[in-house]
CSV table of C-alpha atoms (C1' of nucleotides) in Angstrom, one decimal:
chain,number,residue,atom,x,y,z
A,1,UNK,CA,0.0,0.0,0.0
A,2,UNK,CA,3.0,2.3,-0.1
A,3,UNK,CA,2.9,4.8,-3.0
A,4,UNK,CA,5.0,3.5,-5.8
A,5,UNK,CA,6.7,6.9,-6.2
A,6,UNK,CA,7.3,9.9,-3.9
A,7,UNK,CA,5.5,13.1,-4.8
A,8,UNK,CA,7.2,15.2,-7.5
A,9,UNK,CA,7.7,18.8,-6.3
A,10,UNK,CA,5.3,21.3,-8.0
A,11,UNK,CA,8.3,23.4,-9.3
A,12,UNK,CA,9.6,20.3,-11.1
A,13,UNK,CA,6.2,19.4,-12.5
A,14,UNK,CA,6.0,22.9,-14.0
A,15,UNK,CA,9.4,22.4,-15.7
A,16,UNK,CA,8.9,18.9,-17.1
A,17,UNK,CA,6.8,20.2,-20.0
A,18,UNK,CA,9.6,22.6,-20.9
A,19,UNK,CA,12.2,19.8,-21.0
A,20,UNK,CA,9.7,17.7,-23.0
A,21,UNK,CA,9.3,20.4,-25.6
A,22,UNK,CA,13.1,20.8,-25.9
A,23,UNK,CA,13.7,17.1,-26.1
A,24,UNK,CA,11.0,16.5,-28.8
A,25,UNK,CA,12.7,19.3,-30.8
A,26,UNK,CA,16.1,17.6,-30.4
A,27,UNK,CA,14.7,14.3,-31.4
A,28,UNK,CA,13.3,15.9,-34.5
A,29,UNK,CA,16.7,17.2,-35.3
A,30,UNK,CA,18.1,13.7,-35.0
A,31,UNK,CA,19.9,14.1,-31.7
A,32,UNK,CA,20.0,10.8,-29.8
A,33,UNK,CA,21.8,11.8,-26.6
A,34,UNK,CA,21.8,14.9,-24.5
A,35,UNK,CA,23.7,15.9,-21.3
A,36,UNK,CA,22.1,17.7,-18.4
A,37,UNK,CA,24.3,20.6,-19.4
A,38,UNK,CA,22.9,20.6,-23.0
A,39,UNK,CA,19.3,20.2,-21.9
A,40,UNK,CA,19.7,23.0,-19.3
A,41,UNK,CA,21.1,25.4,-21.9
A,42,UNK,CA,18.2,24.8,-24.2
A,43,UNK,CA,15.6,24.9,-21.5
A,44,UNK,CA,17.1,28.1,-19.9
A,45,UNK,CA,17.8,26.6,-16.5
A,46,UNK,CA,20.9,25.3,-14.8
A,47,UNK,CA,22.3,21.8,-15.1
A,48,UNK,CA,22.0,20.9,-11.4
A,49,UNK,CA,18.3,21.6,-11.6
A,50,UNK,CA,17.9,19.5,-14.7
A,51,UNK,CA,19.6,16.5,-13.0
A,52,UNK,CA,17.6,17.0,-9.8
A,53,UNK,CA,14.3,17.3,-11.6
A,54,UNK,CA,15.0,14.2,-13.8
A,55,UNK,CA,16.1,12.2,-10.7
A,56,UNK,CA,12.5,12.4,-9.4
A,57,UNK,CA,11.5,10.3,-12.4
A,58,UNK,CA,14.1,7.7,-11.8
A,59,UNK,CA,17.7,7.0,-12.9
A,60,UNK,CA,17.3,7.3,-16.6
A,61,UNK,CA,20.7,8.7,-17.5
A,62,UNK,CA,24.0,7.1,-18.1
A,63,UNK,CA,27.1,8.4,-16.2
A,64,UNK,CA,29.7,9.7,-18.5
A,65,UNK,CA,27.2,9.7,-21.4
A,66,UNK,CA,24.1,11.6,-20.7
A,67,UNK,CA,20.4,10.9,-21.4
A,68,UNK,CA,18.9,9.1,-24.3
A,69,UNK,CA,16.5,11.7,-25.8
A,70,UNK,CA,13.8,9.3,-27.0
A,71,UNK,CA,13.7,7.4,-23.7
A,72,UNK,CA,13.5,10.6,-21.7
A,73,UNK,CA,10.7,11.8,-23.9
A,74,UNK,CA,8.9,8.5,-23.2
A,75,UNK,CA,9.4,8.8,-19.4
A,76,UNK,CA,8.4,12.4,-19.1
A,77,UNK,CA,5.3,11.8,-21.2
A,78,UNK,CA,4.4,8.8,-19.1
A,79,UNK,CA,4.9,10.8,-15.8
A,80,UNK,CA,2.8,13.6,-17.0
A,81,UNK,CA,0.1,11.4,-18.3
A,82,UNK,CA,0.7,12.4,-21.9
A,83,UNK,CA,1.0,8.9,-23.3
A,84,UNK,CA,-2.6,9.3,-24.4
A,85,UNK,CA,-4.8,12.1,-25.7
A,86,UNK,CA,-7.0,14.1,-23.3
A,87,UNK,CA,-10.5,15.3,-24.2
A,88,UNK,CA,-11.2,18.9,-23.1
A,89,UNK,CA,-14.4,20.9,-22.9
A,90,UNK,CA,-14.6,24.7,-23.0
A,91,UNK,CA,-17.3,26.7,-21.4
A,92,UNK,CA,-17.7,30.2,-22.9
A,93,UNK,CA,-17.6,30.8,-26.6
A,94,UNK,CA,-16.7,34.5,-26.7
A,95,UNK,CA,-13.5,35.9,-28.1
A,96,UNK,CA,-11.2,33.8,-26.1
A,97,UNK,CA,-13.2,30.6,-26.0
A,98,UNK,CA,-13.5,30.6,-29.8
A,99,UNK,CA,-9.8,31.3,-30.1
A,100,UNK,CA,-9.0,28.4,-27.8
A,101,UNK,CA,-11.3,26.0,-29.6
A,102,UNK,CA,-9.7,26.9,-32.9
A,103,UNK,CA,-6.1,27.0,-31.5
A,104,UNK,CA,-4.1,24.3,-33.1
A,105,UNK,CA,-1.5,24.2,-30.3
A,106,UNK,CA,-3.9,22.2,-28.1
A,107,UNK,CA,-4.4,19.4,-30.6
A,108,UNK,CA,-0.8,19.3,-31.6
A,109,UNK,CA,0.1,18.4,-28.0
A,110,UNK,CA,-2.5,15.8,-27.3
A,111,UNK,CA,-5.6,17.8,-26.2
A,112,UNK,CA,-8.8,17.4,-28.1
A,113,UNK,CA,-11.5,20.0,-27.7
A,114,UNK,CA,-14.5,17.7,-27.8
A,115,UNK,CA,-17.0,20.4,-27.0
A,116,UNK,CA,-17.6,24.1,-26.4
A,117,UNK,CA,-20.8,25.4,-24.8
A,118,UNK,CA,-22.3,28.9,-24.2
A,119,UNK,CA,-25.4,30.3,-22.6
A,120,UNK,CA,-26.0,32.7,-25.5
A,121,UNK,CA,-28.3,31.1,-28.1
A,122,UNK,CA,-26.8,33.3,-30.8
A,123,UNK,CA,-23.5,31.6,-30.3
A,124,UNK,CA,-24.9,28.1,-30.5
A,125,UNK,CA,-24.2,26.5,-33.8
A,126,UNK,CA,-21.0,28.4,-34.6
A,127,UNK,CA,-18.4,26.0,-36.0
A,128,UNK,CA,-14.8,26.4,-34.8
A,129,UNK,CA,-11.6,24.8,-35.8
A,130,UNK,CA,-11.1,22.9,-39.0
A,131,UNK,CA,-11.2,19.4,-40.4
A,132,UNK,CA,-11.7,16.5,-38.0
A,133,UNK,CA,-11.2,18.8,-35.0
A,134,UNK,CA,-14.0,21.2,-35.8
A,135,UNK,CA,-16.5,21.6,-33.0
A,136,UNK,CA,-19.9,23.4,-32.9
A,137,UNK,CA,-20.9,25.6,-30.0
A,138,UNK,CA,-23.6,23.8,-28.0
A,139,UNK,CA,-26.0,25.1,-25.3
A,140,UNK,CA,-24.7,24.8,-21.7
A,141,UNK,CA,-27.6,22.3,-21.0
A,142,UNK,CA,-25.7,19.8,-23.1
A,143,UNK,CA,-22.6,19.9,-20.9
A,144,UNK,CA,-23.4,16.8,-18.8
A,145,UNK,CA,-24.0,14.8,-22.0
A,146,UNK,CA,-20.8,15.9,-23.6
A,147,UNK,CA,-18.8,15.1,-20.5
A,148,UNK,CA,-20.4,11.7,-20.1
A,149,UNK,CA,-20.1,10.8,-23.8
A,150,UNK,CA,-16.4,11.7,-24.2
A,151,UNK,CA,-15.2,10.9,-20.7
A,152,UNK,CA,-13.9,14.5,-20.3
A,153,UNK,CA,-12.1,15.3,-17.0
A,154,UNK,CA,-10.6,18.7,-18.0
A,155,UNK,CA,-12.7,21.8,-18.4
A,156,UNK,CA,-11.7,25.3,-19.5
A,157,UNK,CA,-13.5,28.4,-18.2
A,158,UNK,CA,-13.5,31.1,-20.8
A,159,UNK,CA,-16.5,33.1,-19.7
A,160,UNK,CA,-16.6,36.8,-18.6
A,161,UNK,CA,-15.6,37.1,-15.0
A,162,UNK,CA,-19.2,37.5,-13.8
A,163,UNK,CA,-20.2,34.1,-15.2
A,164,UNK,CA,-17.1,32.2,-14.2
A,165,UNK,CA,-18.1,30.9,-10.8
A,166,UNK,CA,-21.3,29.5,-12.1
A,167,UNK,CA,-19.5,28.1,-15.1
A,168,UNK,CA,-17.1,26.3,-12.8
A,169,UNK,CA,-19.9,24.9,-10.8
A,170,UNK,CA,-21.6,23.6,-14.0
A,171,UNK,CA,-18.3,21.9,-15.1
A,172,UNK,CA,-17.9,20.3,-11.7
A,173,UNK,CA,-21.6,19.2,-11.6
A,174,UNK,CA,-21.0,17.6,-15.0
A,175,UNK,CA,-18.1,15.6,-13.6
A,176,UNK,CA,-15.1,17.7,-14.4
A,177,UNK,CA,-12.2,17.3,-12.0
A,178,UNK,CA,-9.6,19.7,-13.4
A,179,UNK,CA,-10.3,23.3,-14.4
A,180,UNK,CA,-8.2,25.7,-16.4
A,181,UNK,CA,-9.5,29.2,-15.5
A,182,UNK,CA,-9.0,32.1,-17.9
A,183,UNK,CA,-11.4,34.4,-16.0
A,184,UNK,CA,-9.9,37.0,-13.7
A,185,UNK,CA,-11.7,35.7,-10.6
A,186,UNK,CA,-10.8,33.3,-7.8
A,187,UNK,CA,-12.9,30.2,-8.4
A,188,UNK,CA,-14.3,28.2,-5.5
A,189,UNK,CA,-14.4,24.6,-6.2
A,190,UNK,CA,-14.9,21.5,-4.0
A,191,UNK,CA,-11.8,19.9,-2.5
A,192,UNK,CA,-10.3,17.4,-4.9
A,193,UNK,CA,-10.9,19.5,-8.0
A,194,UNK,CA,-7.7,21.0,-9.4
A,195,UNK,CA,-7.8,24.5,-10.7
A,196,UNK,CA,-5.1,26.4,-12.6
A,197,UNK,CA,-5.5,30.0,-13.5
A,198,UNK,CA,-4.2,31.9,-16.4
A,199,UNK,CA,-4.9,35.5,-16.3
A,200,UNK,CA,-3.6,37.2,-19.5
A,201,UNK,CA,-3.9,40.7,-18.1
A,202,UNK,CA,-2.0,39.6,-14.9
A,203,UNK,CA,0.9,38.6,-17.0
A,204,UNK,CA,0.9,42.1,-18.5
A,205,UNK,CA,0.6,43.6,-15.1
A,206,UNK,CA,3.7,41.8,-13.9
A,207,UNK,CA,5.6,43.0,-17.0
A,208,UNK,CA,4.3,46.5,-16.2
A,209,UNK,CA,5.9,46.2,-12.8
A,210,UNK,CA,9.3,45.4,-14.4
A,211,UNK,CA,8.9,48.3,-16.8
A,212,UNK,CA,8.1,50.6,-13.9
A,213,UNK,CA,11.2,49.5,-12.1
A,214,UNK,CA,13.3,50.0,-15.2
A,215,UNK,CA,11.9,53.5,-15.5
A,216,UNK,CA,12.6,54.5,-11.9
A,217,UNK,CA,16.1,52.9,-12.0
A,218,UNK,CA,16.8,55.1,-15.0
A,219,UNK,CA,15.3,58.3,-13.5
A,220,UNK,CA,17.7,60.7,-11.9
A,221,UNK,CA,17.5,60.6,-8.1
A,222,UNK,CA,15.8,64.0,-7.7
A,223,UNK,CA,13.2,62.9,-10.3
A,224,UNK,CA,9.7,64.1,-10.3
A,225,UNK,CA,8.6,60.5,-10.4
A,226,UNK,CA,9.0,60.2,-6.6
A,227,UNK,CA,6.4,58.2,-4.7
A,228,UNK,CA,3.8,60.3,-3.0
A,229,UNK,CA,3.3,59.4,0.7
A,230,UNK,CA,0.3,60.7,2.6
B,1,UNK,CA,22.0,56.8,-3.9
B,2,UNK,CA,20.4,54.0,-1.8
B,3,UNK,CA,17.3,52.5,-3.5
B,4,UNK,CA,14.2,54.0,-2.0
B,5,UNK,CA,12.7,50.6,-1.5
B,6,UNK,CA,13.9,47.0,-1.1
B,7,UNK,CA,13.2,44.6,-3.9
B,8,UNK,CA,9.7,43.0,-3.6
B,9,UNK,CA,9.9,39.1,-3.8
B,10,UNK,CA,8.7,37.6,-7.1
B,11,UNK,CA,6.1,35.5,-5.4
B,12,UNK,CA,4.7,38.7,-3.9
B,13,UNK,CA,4.7,40.6,-7.2
B,14,UNK,CA,2.7,37.7,-8.7
B,15,UNK,CA,0.1,37.9,-6.0
B,16,UNK,CA,-0.4,41.7,-6.0
B,17,UNK,CA,-2.5,41.6,-9.1
B,18,UNK,CA,-4.8,39.1,-7.5
B,19,UNK,CA,-5.2,41.3,-4.4
B,20,UNK,CA,-5.8,44.3,-6.7
B,21,UNK,CA,-8.6,42.4,-8.5
B,22,UNK,CA,-10.3,41.4,-5.3
B,23,UNK,CA,-10.0,44.9,-3.8
B,24,UNK,CA,-11.4,46.6,-6.9
B,25,UNK,CA,-14.3,44.2,-6.7
B,26,UNK,CA,-14.9,45.0,-3.1
B,27,UNK,CA,-14.6,48.8,-3.8
B,28,UNK,CA,-17.4,48.3,-6.4
B,29,UNK,CA,-19.5,46.6,-3.8
B,30,UNK,CA,-19.1,49.6,-1.6
B,31,UNK,CA,-16.7,48.0,0.9
B,32,UNK,CA,-14.5,50.6,2.5
B,33,UNK,CA,-12.3,48.6,4.8
B,34,UNK,CA,-11.0,45.0,4.7
B,35,UNK,CA,-8.9,42.9,7.1
B,36,UNK,CA,-6.0,40.7,6.1
B,37,UNK,CA,-8.3,37.8,7.0
B,38,UNK,CA,-11.1,39.0,4.7
B,39,UNK,CA,-8.7,39.8,1.8
B,40,UNK,CA,-7.0,36.4,2.2
B,41,UNK,CA,-10.3,34.6,2.1
B,42,UNK,CA,-11.3,36.3,-1.1
B,43,UNK,CA,-7.9,35.9,-2.7
B,44,UNK,CA,-7.6,32.2,-1.7
B,45,UNK,CA,-4.4,32.6,0.3
B,46,UNK,CA,-3.7,32.9,4.1
B,47,UNK,CA,-3.9,36.0,6.2
B,48,UNK,CA,-0.2,35.9,7.3
B,49,UNK,CA,0.8,35.9,3.6
B,50,UNK,CA,-1.4,38.9,2.8
B,51,UNK,CA,0.1,40.9,5.7
B,52,UNK,CA,3.6,40.0,4.7
B,53,UNK,CA,3.0,40.8,1.1
B,54,UNK,CA,1.4,44.1,1.9
B,55,UNK,CA,4.1,45.0,4.3
B,56,UNK,CA,6.6,45.2,1.4
B,57,UNK,CA,4.6,48.1,0.0
B,58,UNK,CA,4.7,50.0,3.3
B,59,UNK,CA,2.6,50.2,6.5
B,60,UNK,CA,-0.7,51.0,5.0
B,61,UNK,CA,-3.0,49.2,7.4
B,62,UNK,CA,-4.5,50.3,10.7
B,63,UNK,CA,-4.1,48.0,13.7
B,64,UNK,CA,-7.4,46.9,15.1
B,65,UNK,CA,-9.2,48.1,11.9
B,66,UNK,CA,-7.7,46.7,8.7
B,67,UNK,CA,-6.9,48.3,5.4
B,68,UNK,CA,-8.7,51.0,3.6
B,69,UNK,CA,-9.7,49.4,0.3
B,70,UNK,CA,-9.4,52.5,-1.9
B,71,UNK,CA,-6.0,53.4,-0.5
B,72,UNK,CA,-4.7,49.9,-0.9
B,73,UNK,CA,-5.9,49.9,-4.6
B,74,UNK,CA,-4.0,53.1,-5.1
B,75,UNK,CA,-0.8,51.8,-3.5
B,76,UNK,CA,-0.8,48.5,-5.4
B,77,UNK,CA,-1.6,50.2,-8.7
B,78,UNK,CA,1.3,52.6,-8.1
B,79,UNK,CA,3.7,49.8,-7.1
B,80,UNK,CA,2.8,47.8,-10.2
B,81,UNK,CA,3.0,50.8,-12.5
B,82,UNK,CA,-0.7,50.6,-13.2
B,83,UNK,CA,-1.4,54.2,-12.4
B,84,UNK,CA,-1.3,54.8,-16.2
B,85,UNK,CA,-2.2,52.8,-19.3
B,86,UNK,CA,0.4,50.8,-21.2
B,87,UNK,CA,0.6,50.5,-24.9
B,88,UNK,CA,1.2,47.0,-26.2
B,89,UNK,CA,2.1,45.6,-29.6
B,90,UNK,CA,1.4,42.1,-30.8
B,91,UNK,CA,3.5,40.2,-33.4
B,92,UNK,CA,1.6,37.4,-35.1
B,93,UNK,CA,-2.0,37.7,-36.3
B,94,UNK,CA,-3.0,34.1,-36.4
B,95,UNK,CA,-5.7,32.6,-34.3
B,96,UNK,CA,-4.3,33.6,-31.0
B,97,UNK,CA,-2.9,37.0,-32.0
B,98,UNK,CA,-6.3,38.0,-33.4
B,99,UNK,CA,-8.1,36.8,-30.2
B,100,UNK,CA,-5.6,38.7,-28.0
B,101,UNK,CA,-6.0,41.9,-30.1
B,102,UNK,CA,-9.8,41.6,-29.8
B,103,UNK,CA,-9.8,40.5,-26.2
B,104,UNK,CA,-11.5,43.2,-24.1
B,105,UNK,CA,-9.8,42.0,-20.9
B,106,UNK,CA,-6.6,43.8,-21.8
B,107,UNK,CA,-8.2,47.2,-22.4
B,108,UNK,CA,-10.3,46.8,-19.3
B,109,UNK,CA,-7.2,46.6,-17.2
B,110,UNK,CA,-5.2,49.4,-18.7
B,111,UNK,CA,-3.4,47.8,-21.7
B,112,UNK,CA,-4.0,49.3,-25.1
B,113,UNK,CA,-3.2,47.2,-28.1
B,114,UNK,CA,-1.8,49.9,-30.3
B,115,UNK,CA,-0.6,47.6,-33.1
B,116,UNK,CA,-0.5,44.1,-34.4
B,117,UNK,CA,1.8,43.0,-37.2
B,118,UNK,CA,2.2,39.8,-39.3
B,119,UNK,CA,4.5,38.6,-42.1
B,120,UNK,CA,1.6,37.2,-44.1
B,121,UNK,CA,0.3,39.8,-46.6
B,122,UNK,CA,-3.1,38.1,-46.6
B,123,UNK,CA,-3.5,39.1,-42.9
B,124,UNK,CA,-2.4,42.7,-43.4
B,125,UNK,CA,-5.5,45.0,-43.3
B,126,UNK,CA,-7.7,42.7,-41.2
B,127,UNK,CA,-9.4,44.9,-38.5
B,128,UNK,CA,-9.6,43.6,-35.0
B,129,UNK,CA,-11.4,44.7,-31.8
B,130,UNK,CA,-14.2,47.2,-32.0
B,131,UNK,CA,-14.8,50.9,-31.6
B,132,UNK,CA,-11.9,53.1,-30.5
B,133,UNK,CA,-9.7,50.2,-29.7
B,134,UNK,CA,-9.9,48.6,-33.2
B,135,UNK,CA,-6.5,48.0,-34.8
B,136,UNK,CA,-5.6,46.9,-38.2
B,137,UNK,CA,-3.0,44.2,-38.9
B,138,UNK,CA,0.1,45.8,-40.4
B,139,UNK,CA,3.3,44.4,-42.0
B,140,UNK,CA,6.2,43.5,-39.7
B,141,UNK,CA,8.2,46.2,-41.5
B,142,UNK,CA,6.1,48.8,-39.7
B,143,UNK,CA,7.0,47.5,-36.3
B,144,UNK,CA,9.8,50.1,-35.6
B,145,UNK,CA,7.5,52.9,-36.6
B,146,UNK,CA,4.6,51.6,-34.4
B,147,UNK,CA,6.9,51.2,-31.4
B,148,UNK,CA,8.5,54.7,-31.9
B,149,UNK,CA,5.2,56.5,-32.5
B,150,UNK,CA,3.4,55.0,-29.5
B,151,UNK,CA,6.3,54.6,-27.1
B,152,UNK,CA,5.5,50.9,-26.6
B,153,UNK,CA,7.7,49.0,-24.3
B,154,UNK,CA,5.7,45.7,-24.0
B,155,UNK,CA,5.5,43.3,-26.9
B,156,UNK,CA,3.5,40.1,-27.2
B,157,UNK,CA,4.7,37.1,-29.3
B,158,UNK,CA,1.8,35.2,-30.8
B,159,UNK,CA,3.5,33.6,-33.8
B,160,UNK,CA,3.9,29.9,-34.5
B,161,UNK,CA,6.9,28.4,-32.6
B,162,UNK,CA,9.2,28.3,-35.6
B,163,UNK,CA,8.8,32.1,-36.0
B,164,UNK,CA,8.9,33.1,-32.4
B,165,UNK,CA,12.7,33.7,-31.9
B,166,UNK,CA,12.9,35.9,-35.0
B,167,UNK,CA,9.7,37.7,-33.8
B,168,UNK,CA,11.3,38.4,-30.4
B,169,UNK,CA,14.4,39.7,-32.1
B,170,UNK,CA,12.4,42.1,-34.2
B,171,UNK,CA,10.5,43.3,-31.1
B,172,UNK,CA,13.8,43.9,-29.3
B,173,UNK,CA,15.3,45.6,-32.3
B,174,UNK,CA,12.3,47.9,-32.5
B,175,UNK,CA,12.9,48.9,-28.8
B,176,UNK,CA,10.7,46.6,-26.8
B,177,UNK,CA,12.0,45.8,-23.3
B,178,UNK,CA,9.3,43.4,-22.0
B,179,UNK,CA,8.0,40.4,-23.9
B,180,UNK,CA,5.0,38.2,-23.2
B,181,UNK,CA,5.6,35.0,-25.1
B,182,UNK,CA,2.8,32.7,-26.1
B,183,UNK,CA,4.9,30.5,-28.3
B,184,UNK,CA,6.0,27.1,-26.9
B,185,UNK,CA,9.7,27.9,-27.3
B,186,UNK,CA,12.4,29.3,-25.0
B,187,UNK,CA,13.2,32.8,-26.3
B,188,UNK,CA,16.8,34.1,-26.2
B,189,UNK,CA,16.8,37.8,-25.5
B,190,UNK,CA,19.6,40.2,-24.5
B,191,UNK,CA,20.1,40.8,-20.8
B,192,UNK,CA,17.9,43.5,-19.5
B,193,UNK,CA,14.9,42.4,-21.6
B,194,UNK,CA,12.2,40.7,-19.4
B,195,UNK,CA,10.3,37.7,-20.8
B,196,UNK,CA,7.3,36.0,-19.4
B,197,UNK,CA,6.0,32.9,-21.0
B,198,UNK,CA,2.4,31.7,-21.1
B,199,UNK,CA,2.1,28.2,-22.7
B,200,UNK,CA,-1.5,27.3,-22.9
B,201,UNK,CA,-0.8,23.7,-23.7
B,202,UNK,CA,1.7,23.5,-20.8
B,203,UNK,CA,-1.1,24.5,-18.4
B,204,UNK,CA,-3.2,21.6,-19.8
B,205,UNK,CA,-0.2,19.3,-19.4
B,206,UNK,CA,0.1,20.1,-15.8
B,207,UNK,CA,-3.6,19.4,-15.3
B,208,UNK,CA,-3.0,16.1,-17.1
B,209,UNK,CA,-0.4,15.2,-14.5
B,210,UNK,CA,-2.9,15.8,-11.8
B,211,UNK,CA,-5.6,13.8,-13.5
B,212,UNK,CA,-3.1,11.0,-14.1
B,213,UNK,CA,-2.3,11.0,-10.3
B,214,UNK,CA,-6.0,10.9,-9.5
B,215,UNK,CA,-6.4,7.9,-11.7
B,216,UNK,CA,-3.5,6.0,-10.3
B,217,UNK,CA,-4.5,6.8,-6.8
B,218,UNK,CA,-8.0,5.5,-7.5
B,219,UNK,CA,-6.8,2.4,-9.3
B,220,UNK,CA,-6.6,-0.8,-7.2
B,221,UNK,CA,-3.0,-1.8,-6.4
B,222,UNK,CA,-2.9,-4.8,-8.7
B,223,UNK,CA,-4.2,-2.6,-11.5
B,224,UNK,CA,-3.3,-3.0,-15.1
B,225,UNK,CA,-2.4,0.7,-15.2
B,226,UNK,CA,0.9,-0.2,-13.6
B,227,UNK,CA,3.9,1.8,-15.0
B,228,UNK,CA,6.1,-0.2,-17.4
B,229,UNK,CA,9.7,-0.3,-16.4
B,230,UNK,CA,12.3,-1.5,-18.9
C,1,DT,C1',42.9,3.8,-17.7
C,2,DA,C1',41.4,8.8,-18.3
C,3,DG,C1',37.7,11.7,-19.2
C,4,DA,C1',32.9,12.7,-18.8
C,5,DT,C1',28.8,13.0,-16.7
C,6,DT,C1',25.2,11.3,-13.7
C,7,DG,C1',22.7,11.0,-9.2
C,8,DT,C1',22.8,12.5,-4.6
C,9,DT,C1',24.2,14.9,-0.5
C,10,DA,C1',24.6,19.0,2.0
C,11,DA,C1',24.6,24.0,2.0
C,12,DT,C1',22.2,27.9,0.8
C,13,DC,C1',18.6,30.6,-0.3
C,14,DG,C1',13.9,32.3,-0.6
C,15,DA,C1',9.0,31.7,0.6
C,16,DT,C1',5.5,30.4,3.9
C,17,DT,C1',3.5,30.4,8.2
C,18,DA,C1',2.6,30.8,13.2
C,19,DA,C1',3.0,33.6,16.9
C,20,DC,C1',2.8,37.8,19.3
C,21,DA,C1',4.1,42.5,20.7
C,22,DA,C1',2.5,46.9,19.2
C,23,DT,C1',-1.2,49.7,18.8
C,24,DC,C1',-5.6,51.4,16.9
D,1,DT,C1',-10.2,49.8,29.0
D,2,DA,C1',-11.2,45.5,26.1
D,3,DG,C1',-11.2,43.8,21.7
D,4,DA,C1',-9.4,43.6,17.2
D,5,DT,C1',-6.0,43.5,13.9
D,6,DT,C1',-1.6,44.9,12.0
D,7,DG,C1',3.4,44.5,11.2
D,8,DT,C1',7.3,41.9,12.2
D,9,DT,C1',10.1,38.2,14.1
D,10,DA,C1',11.5,33.7,14.2
D,11,DA,C1',10.6,28.9,12.9
D,12,DT,C1',9.6,26.0,9.3
D,13,DC,C1',9.3,24.4,4.9
D,14,DG,C1',10.5,23.8,0.1
D,15,DA,C1',13.4,24.9,-3.8
D,16,DT,C1',17.9,25.9,-5.7
D,17,DT,C1',22.6,25.1,-6.3
D,18,DA,C1',27.4,23.6,-5.7
D,19,DA,C1',30.1,19.9,-5.0
D,20,DC,C1',31.6,15.4,-5.5
D,21,DA,C1',31.6,10.3,-5.2
D,22,DA,C1',29.9,6.8,-8.2
D,23,DT,C1',30.3,4.9,-12.5
D,24,DC,C1',29.9,4.7,-17.5
DNA sequence: TAGATTGTTAATCGATTAACAATC
DNA sequence: TAGATTGTTAATCGATTAACAATC
């Protein structure tokens, strides 16, 4: 009854997809072996971190030689659960929802948008994406059926902020256990449901902070840009 | 010549926009004062963290009372450089670039898309967004002019992965100092340029990992879902 | 064997949290 | 004054990194 493998640190889990991406690229270039130093360089991290991260997966390298690219790709994919495709459902077919449904980057990396739903009857029926991967916007009432039919466990919230909490509840009620939230609100979900949040404006706000610092670093010390204290 | 303020930890900078979002919401609801406990609850973190984070900005609370919402909004905005709008330019007018240019969430939070460029002549001329904020796709050759005219310092890379590095170089050459990268590649930029990366598929991959764990936790110990070791 | 590179240990660093004196 | 809540200290935890023995 002991777990087969210790928990992998969050920080490592977040980097594994980056290593995977780099390794797949190298495999395509015909590279068979790579050292922690080489992988680190390409992934933009340091070599000790690469070795430590990979050591959580097991001892898959060869001392004096490095790591076999194809084998490492296989192991990282297996660890992340990427050895099979994942169906995904999107709730909210506005600007962003439509772009996500039509975004090839998901399908390319093993995620199939099997459904997109919206409350707005005017949006229902719109076809998004192309070829085999095209989906049609359906009413929210069909969410449970879509989830049940396709065995979806990952849902994407792409509604306006005011509708996001209800959307999340509808996803959870339909059986979704992982949520990717694009709405700028904090979602409340039952324990056991995993939420990740991507707030596009927040990313810009953080860049704004860095730009701001750059400006004040550049400003002369007697600058008029001084902070105002009450 | 000493810096007016110690550096704020990255983890804190990443949370400030969340506090800001919650505080603006509360201000709209007519709430004047909030305790670290209340803000923590709404932001989904713990109260000690809120107090520590806010303490990096200064001592803006009142013991026994809490924080004045409006004043905290003002201070966080000032710290993040959000006391004025920021112009933003997008390179790449595919699916994602078009969605970002038309995405109201940027403008709502103080970011103006002042230009979007693409190498594809077929894309040039497409109008995106609506009303005052509409922009027209322009050729990449106009990038330097757009940056110079609008004083843009933040650029968004929304090209396919194969074009992303060159796109980043064009942004930097045009004078951009902060880059938001949506392409699934590691960008190489000169020191001094800040890059943040948002990889939509990576977010799904991390959720995939959590789903995978959920499955193997649920599977009986003699399950056929056992990992294959060589 | 000599050279290279992993996997792991131990040191360091940074972030989180509990606890509480300060103070409204 | 009594109750509430901040701001800060100190303890804890987790992540990063350097260093090096193990080993190909």
